[in-house]
mmCIF file of C-alpha atoms in Angstrom:
data_model
loop_
_atom_site.group_PDB
_atom_site.id
_atom_site.type_symbol
_atom_site.label_atom_id
_atom_site.label_comp_id
_atom_site.label_asym_id
_atom_site.label_seq_id
_atom_site.Cartn_x
_atom_site.Cartn_y
_atom_site.Cartn_z
ATOM 1 C CA GLN X 1 -5.902 193.002 -122.733
ATOM 2 C CA VAL X 2 -7.213 194.815 -119.661
ATOM 3 C CA GLN X 3 -7.908 198.516 -120.128
ATOM 4 C CA LEU X 4 -9.022 201.136 -117.628
ATOM 5 C CA GLN X 5 -10.711 204.460 -118.288
ATOM 6 C CA GLU X 6 -11.396 207.211 -115.779
ATOM 7 C CA LEU X 7 -14.522 209.338 -116.147
ATOM 8 C CA GLY X 8 -15.803 212.290 -114.207
ATOM 9 C CA PRO X 9 -16.117 216.064 -114.055
ATOM 10 C CA GLY X 10 -12.993 218.059 -114.725
ATOM 11 C CA LEU X 11 -14.012 220.881 -112.411
ATOM 12 C CA VAL X 12 -15.252 220.647 -108.829
ATOM 13 C CA LYS X 13 -16.087 223.524 -106.496
ATOM 14 C CA PRO X 14 -14.352 223.850 -103.118
ATOM 15 C CA SER X 15 -16.128 222.046 -100.256
ATOM 16 C CA GLU X 16 -18.007 219.793 -102.711
ATOM 17 C CA THR X 17 -17.498 216.079 -103.410
ATOM 18 C CA LEU X 18 -15.245 214.809 -106.175
ATOM 19 C CA SER X 19 -16.698 211.716 -107.864
ATOM 20 C CA LEU X 20 -14.878 209.600 -110.434
ATOM 21 C CA THR X 21 -15.566 206.255 -112.043
ATOM 22 C CA CYS X 22 -13.121 203.794 -113.575
ATOM 23 C CA THR X 23 -14.513 201.436 -116.207
ATOM 24 C CA VAL X 24 -12.589 198.202 -116.669
ATOM 25 C CA SER X 25 -12.657 196.298 -119.958
ATOM 26 C CA GLY X 26 -10.995 193.008 -120.869
ATOM 27 C CA GLY X 27 -11.095 191.608 -117.350
ATOM 28 C CA SER X 28 -13.289 191.252 -114.268
ATOM 29 C CA ILE X 29 -12.998 193.432 -111.172
ATOM 30 C CA THR X 30 -13.925 190.468 -108.975
ATOM 31 C CA THR X 31 -10.236 189.647 -108.759
ATOM 32 C CA TYR X 32 -7.178 191.850 -108.206
ATOM 33 C CA TYR X 33 -6.991 195.143 -106.308
ATOM 34 C CA TRP X 34 -8.496 198.251 -107.908
ATOM 35 C CA ASN X 35 -6.688 201.455 -107.038
ATOM 36 C CA TRP X 36 -6.984 205.201 -107.215
ATOM 37 C CA ILE X 37 -3.791 207.263 -107.366
ATOM 38 C CA ARG X 38 -3.394 210.999 -107.881
ATOM 39 C CA GLN X 39 -0.637 213.345 -108.999
ATOM 40 C CA PRO X 40 -0.804 217.094 -108.272
ATOM 41 C CA PRO X 41 0.648 219.321 -110.992
ATOM 42 C CA GLY X 42 4.424 218.961 -111.102
ATOM 43 C CA LYS X 43 4.503 216.610 -108.125
ATOM 44 C CA GLY X 44 4.808 212.898 -107.378
ATOM 45 C CA LEU X 45 2.353 210.035 -107.113
ATOM 46 C CA GLU X 46 0.056 209.667 -104.112
ATOM 47 C CA TRP X 47 -1.885 206.469 -103.465
ATOM 48 C CA ILE X 48 -5.489 207.137 -102.429
ATOM 49 C CA GLY X 49 -6.787 203.622 -101.796
ATOM 50 C CA TYR X 50 -8.105 200.411 -103.296
ATOM 51 C CA THR X 51 -11.046 198.067 -103.285
ATOM 52 C CA TYR X 52 -10.816 194.280 -103.579
ATOM 53 C CA ASN X 53 -12.647 191.083 -102.858
ATOM 54 C CA ASN X 54 -16.039 192.532 -103.818
ATOM 55 C CA GLY X 55 -16.060 195.480 -101.483
ATOM 56 C CA SER X 56 -13.170 195.398 -99.035
ATOM 57 C CA THR X 57 -11.102 198.566 -98.953
ATOM 58 C CA ASP X 58 -7.889 200.091 -97.644
ATOM 59 C CA TYR X 59 -7.146 203.800 -97.745
ATOM 60 C CA ASN X 60 -4.227 206.181 -97.395
ATOM 61 C CA PRO X 61 -4.386 207.224 -93.726
ATOM 62 C CA SER X 62 -3.891 210.871 -94.707
ATOM 63 C CA LEU X 63 -7.081 210.830 -96.808
ATOM 64 C CA GLU X 64 -9.130 208.152 -95.068
ATOM 65 C CA SER X 65 -11.582 210.521 -93.393
ATOM 66 C CA ARG X 66 -12.672 211.926 -96.778
ATOM 67 C CA VAL X 67 -12.427 208.943 -99.128
ATOM 68 C CA THR X 68 -14.808 206.219 -100.198
ATOM 69 C CA ILE X 69 -13.934 203.667 -102.890
ATOM 70 C CA SER X 70 -16.612 201.250 -104.041
ATOM 71 C CA ALA X 71 -17.106 198.633 -106.742
ATOM 72 C CA ASP X 72 -20.052 197.836 -108.999
ATOM 73 C CA THR X 73 -19.423 194.347 -110.337
ATOM 74 C CA SER X 74 -22.535 194.432 -112.539
ATOM 75 C CA LYS X 75 -20.996 197.301 -114.525
ATOM 76 C CA ASN X 76 -17.383 196.206 -114.014
ATOM 77 C CA GLN X 77 -16.623 199.631 -112.595
ATOM 78 C CA PHE X 78 -15.202 201.061 -109.413
ATOM 79 C CA SER X 79 -15.582 204.571 -108.081
ATOM 80 C CA LEU X 80 -13.907 207.228 -105.970
ATOM 81 C CA LYS X 81 -15.614 209.802 -103.793
ATOM 82 C CA LEU X 82 -13.541 212.484 -102.076
ATOM 83 C CA THR X 83 -15.464 214.883 -99.861
ATOM 84 C CA SER X 84 -14.808 218.477 -98.808
ATOM 85 C CA VAL X 85 -12.300 219.159 -101.573
ATOM 86 C CA THR X 86 -9.950 222.125 -101.620
ATOM 87 C CA ALA X 87 -7.411 223.434 -104.096
ATOM 88 C CA VAL X 88 -4.821 220.938 -102.830
ATOM 89 C CA ASP X 89 -6.969 218.152 -104.269
ATOM 90 C CA THR X 90 -6.342 219.473 -107.785
ATOM 91 C CA ALA X 91 -4.523 216.672 -109.578
ATOM 92 C CA ILE X 92 -4.492 214.076 -112.306
ATOM 93 C CA TYR X 93 -6.422 211.090 -110.949
ATOM 94 C CA TYR X 94 -5.453 207.628 -112.171
ATOM 95 C CA CYS X 95 -7.100 204.271 -111.674
ATOM 96 C CA ALA X 96 -4.931 201.162 -111.777
ATOM 97 C CA ARG X 97 -5.084 197.396 -111.326
ATOM 98 C CA GLY X 98 -3.050 196.014 -108.453
ATOM 99 C CA ALA X 99 -1.730 192.577 -107.610
ATOM 100 C CA ARG X 100 -0.818 191.419 -104.118
ATOM 101 C CA GLY X 101 0.697 188.221 -102.868
ATOM 102 C CA GLY X 102 3.355 186.586 -100.778
ATOM 103 C CA ASN X 103 3.604 184.722 -97.507
ATOM 104 C CA LEU X 104 5.788 186.178 -94.771
ATOM 105 C CA TYR X 105 6.444 189.297 -96.835
ATOM 106 C CA TYR X 106 3.842 190.752 -99.164
ATOM 107 C CA TYR X 107 4.391 192.227 -102.586
ATOM 108 C CA PHE X 108 2.068 194.724 -104.240
ATOM 109 C CA TYR X 109 2.377 196.314 -107.633
ATOM 110 C CA MET X 110 0.138 198.030 -110.168
ATOM 111 C CA ASP X 111 0.532 196.681 -113.670
ATOM 112 C CA VAL X 112 -2.263 198.322 -115.647
ATOM 113 C CA TRP X 113 -3.045 202.039 -115.458
ATOM 114 C CA GLY X 114 -5.662 204.265 -116.998
ATOM 115 C CA LYS X 115 -4.681 207.390 -118.919
ATOM 116 C CA GLY X 116 -5.729 209.609 -116.034
ATOM 117 C CA THR X 117 -8.216 212.436 -115.761
ATOM 118 C CA THR X 118 -7.473 215.976 -114.657
ATOM 119 C CA VAL X 119 -9.596 217.361 -111.842
ATOM 120 C CA THR X 120 -9.393 221.020 -110.905
ATOM 121 C CA VAL X 121 -10.876 222.336 -107.684
ATOM 122 C CA SER X 122 -11.940 225.929 -108.186
ATOM 123 C CA SER X 123 -14.952 228.164 -107.725
ATOM 124 C CA SER A 1 3.769 205.919 -91.406
ATOM 125 C CA TYR A 2 6.259 204.231 -93.700
ATOM 126 C CA GLU A 3 8.378 206.430 -95.962
ATOM 127 C CA LEU A 4 10.461 205.837 -99.063
ATOM 128 C CA THR A 5 13.213 208.295 -100.019
ATOM 129 C CA GLN A 6 14.605 208.800 -103.518
ATOM 130 C CA PRO A 7 17.165 211.292 -104.841
ATOM 131 C CA PRO A 8 15.363 214.083 -106.731
ATOM 132 C CA SER A 9 17.567 213.730 -109.783
ATOM 133 C CA VAL A 10 20.138 211.468 -111.414
ATOM 134 C CA SER A 11 22.140 212.189 -114.556
ATOM 135 C CA VAL A 12 23.754 209.669 -116.877
ATOM 136 C CA SER A 13 25.524 209.728 -120.228
ATOM 137 C CA PRO A 14 24.081 207.681 -123.089
ATOM 138 C CA GLY A 15 25.358 204.103 -123.009
ATOM 139 C CA GLN A 16 26.352 204.282 -119.358
ATOM 140 C CA THR A 17 24.716 202.671 -116.340
ATOM 141 C CA ALA A 18 22.199 204.599 -114.277
ATOM 142 C CA SER A 19 21.385 203.637 -110.699
ATOM 143 C CA ILE A 20 18.399 205.054 -108.843
ATOM 144 C CA THR A 21 18.066 204.292 -105.155
ATOM 145 C CA CYS A 22 15.051 204.034 -102.882
ATOM 146 C CA SER A 23 15.574 203.976 -99.120
ATOM 147 C CA GLY A 24 13.226 202.883 -96.366
ATOM 148 C CA ASP A 25 13.425 201.248 -92.957
ATOM 149 C CA LYS A 26 14.125 197.540 -93.494
ATOM 150 C CA LEU A 27 12.980 197.883 -97.097
ATOM 151 C CA GLY A 28 14.815 194.648 -97.872
ATOM 152 C CA ASP A 29 12.226 192.829 -95.771
ATOM 153 C CA LYS A 30 9.506 194.062 -98.109
ATOM 154 C CA PHE A 31 9.084 193.894 -101.865
ATOM 155 C CA ALA A 32 9.811 196.948 -104.002
ATOM 156 C CA CYS A 33 8.630 197.814 -107.482
ATOM 157 C CA TRP A 34 9.455 200.613 -109.887
ATOM 158 C CA TYR A 35 7.456 202.743 -112.311
ATOM 159 C CA GLN A 36 8.615 204.878 -115.218
ATOM 160 C CA GLN A 37 6.630 207.983 -116.099
ATOM 161 C CA LYS A 38 7.316 210.147 -119.127
ATOM 162 C CA PRO A 39 5.836 213.653 -119.457
ATOM 163 C CA GLY A 40 2.117 213.610 -120.137
ATOM 164 C CA GLN A 41 1.882 209.838 -119.786
ATOM 165 C CA SER A 42 0.648 207.363 -117.196
ATOM 166 C CA PRO A 43 3.199 205.454 -115.121
ATOM 167 C CA ILE A 44 4.439 202.124 -116.459
ATOM 168 C CA LEU A 45 5.586 199.239 -114.267
ATOM 169 C CA VAL A 46 9.208 198.385 -115.100
ATOM 170 C CA ILE A 47 10.239 196.188 -112.122
ATOM 171 C CA TYR A 48 8.103 194.247 -109.633
ATOM 172 C CA GLN A 49 8.843 191.935 -106.717
ATOM 173 C CA ASP A 50 12.304 193.528 -106.442
ATOM 174 C CA THR A 51 13.827 191.963 -109.560
ATOM 175 C CA LYS A 52 11.173 190.856 -112.055
ATOM 176 C CA ARG A 53 10.561 192.554 -115.398
ATOM 177 C CA PRO A 54 7.068 192.679 -116.904
ATOM 178 C CA SER A 55 6.657 191.491 -120.453
ATOM 179 C CA GLY A 56 7.865 194.116 -122.896
ATOM 180 C CA ILE A 57 10.304 195.835 -120.557
ATOM 181 C CA PRO A 58 13.843 195.814 -121.986
ATOM 182 C CA GLU A 59 16.491 193.645 -120.341
ATOM 183 C CA ARG A 60 18.581 196.734 -119.574
ATOM 184 C CA PHE A 61 16.208 197.410 -116.662
ATOM 185 C CA SER A 62 17.026 195.461 -113.498
ATOM 186 C CA GLY A 63 16.334 195.741 -109.794
ATOM 187 C CA SER A 64 17.722 194.711 -106.435
ATOM 188 C CA ASN A 65 16.666 195.134 -102.819
ATOM 189 C CA SER A 66 18.660 194.538 -99.661
ATOM 190 C CA GLY A 67 18.971 196.077 -96.226
ATOM 191 C CA ASN A 68 17.372 199.497 -96.336
ATOM 192 C CA THR A 69 17.807 200.176 -100.048
ATOM 193 C CA ALA A 70 16.207 199.096 -103.299
ATOM 194 C CA THR A 71 17.985 200.000 -106.515
ATOM 195 C CA LEU A 72 16.797 200.344 -110.098
ATOM 196 C CA THR A 73 19.641 199.883 -112.560
ATOM 197 C CA ILE A 74 19.477 200.811 -116.221
ATOM 198 C CA SER A 75 22.378 199.385 -118.211
ATOM 199 C CA GLY A 76 23.338 200.974 -121.516
ATOM 200 C CA THR A 77 20.978 203.885 -120.858
ATOM 201 C CA GLN A 78 19.253 205.285 -123.919
ATOM 202 C CA ALA A 79 17.778 208.706 -124.560
ATOM 203 C CA MET A 80 14.306 207.147 -124.444
ATOM 204 C CA ASP A 81 14.903 206.200 -120.800
ATOM 205 C CA GLU A 82 14.803 209.849 -119.739
ATOM 206 C CA ALA A 83 11.803 209.985 -117.403
ATOM 207 C CA ASP A 84 10.658 210.173 -113.800
ATOM 208 C CA TYR A 85 11.031 206.962 -111.820
ATOM 209 C CA TYR A 86 9.068 206.045 -108.705
ATOM 210 C CA CYS A 87 9.677 203.237 -106.258
ATOM 211 C CA GLN A 88 6.769 201.718 -104.374
ATOM 212 C CA ALA A 89 6.303 199.268 -101.527
ATOM 213 C CA TRP A 90 3.433 197.886 -99.458
ATOM 214 C CA ASP A 91 3.377 198.281 -95.696
ATOM 215 C CA SER A 92 0.590 197.537 -93.224
ATOM 216 C CA SER A 93 -2.134 197.482 -95.873
ATOM 217 C CA THR A 94 -0.900 200.769 -97.312
ATOM 218 C CA VAL A 95 0.719 201.452 -100.670
ATOM 219 C CA VAL A 96 3.675 203.823 -100.359
ATOM 220 C CA PHE A 97 5.435 205.686 -103.172
ATOM 221 C CA GLY A 98 8.830 207.282 -103.105
ATOM 222 C CA GLY A 99 9.021 210.943 -104.047
ATOM 223 C CA GLY A 100 10.344 210.190 -107.518
ATOM 224 C CA THR A 101 13.655 210.642 -109.313
ATOM 225 C CA LYS A 102 14.107 212.552 -112.545
ATOM 226 C CA LEU A 103 16.562 210.699 -114.764
ATOM 227 C CA THR A 104 18.342 212.929 -117.247
ATOM 228 C CA VAL A 105 20.286 211.374 -120.104
ATOM 229 C CA LEU A 106 22.886 213.951 -121.074
#
């Protein structure tokens, strides 16, 4: 079955760039929507964005100016870059597979999630 | 931007029915899904496309969506159902989560 694993540094300094990679096994990233979601300590889920269709992206408007999500189909991986981080970016970061469809009304759900990786922003 | 509102907490006695609501403008015109998250674990999809259950999700989990409100219903609630639950919808190429509801099984 499809499995996702997040990798990246657990500690990032303020003002620097957070970089994470999600490796997908058991399925190809050339289909579906590949998402990043984060969860600050003790708080709810926040969608960051996704990549699909070999490079197209959509982002959370509140983060769009700082976020880049890209895919490397040769490695079956997709990545997150978040620039100019501050303490409020401290969170568990999850990657997840998404499915979208419909005609007049669109559905979207995320059916496979990674275990998450904790990123702390601190000097 | 689109917003989804959930009650912060819901309590239920074992064996009873728990209902968790998710409100949003004309949410019934969109599709809602629901995730369960237990402490220290990743979220798990329990309902998608308003009413569908993924493979492996018990039949006691069901969903509905009409008007401005989507509802997750857990019939015969068990202690293992104690968790945080999040609704989610898609609007204008953006994925939106509700704030989450902590379900306590007393």
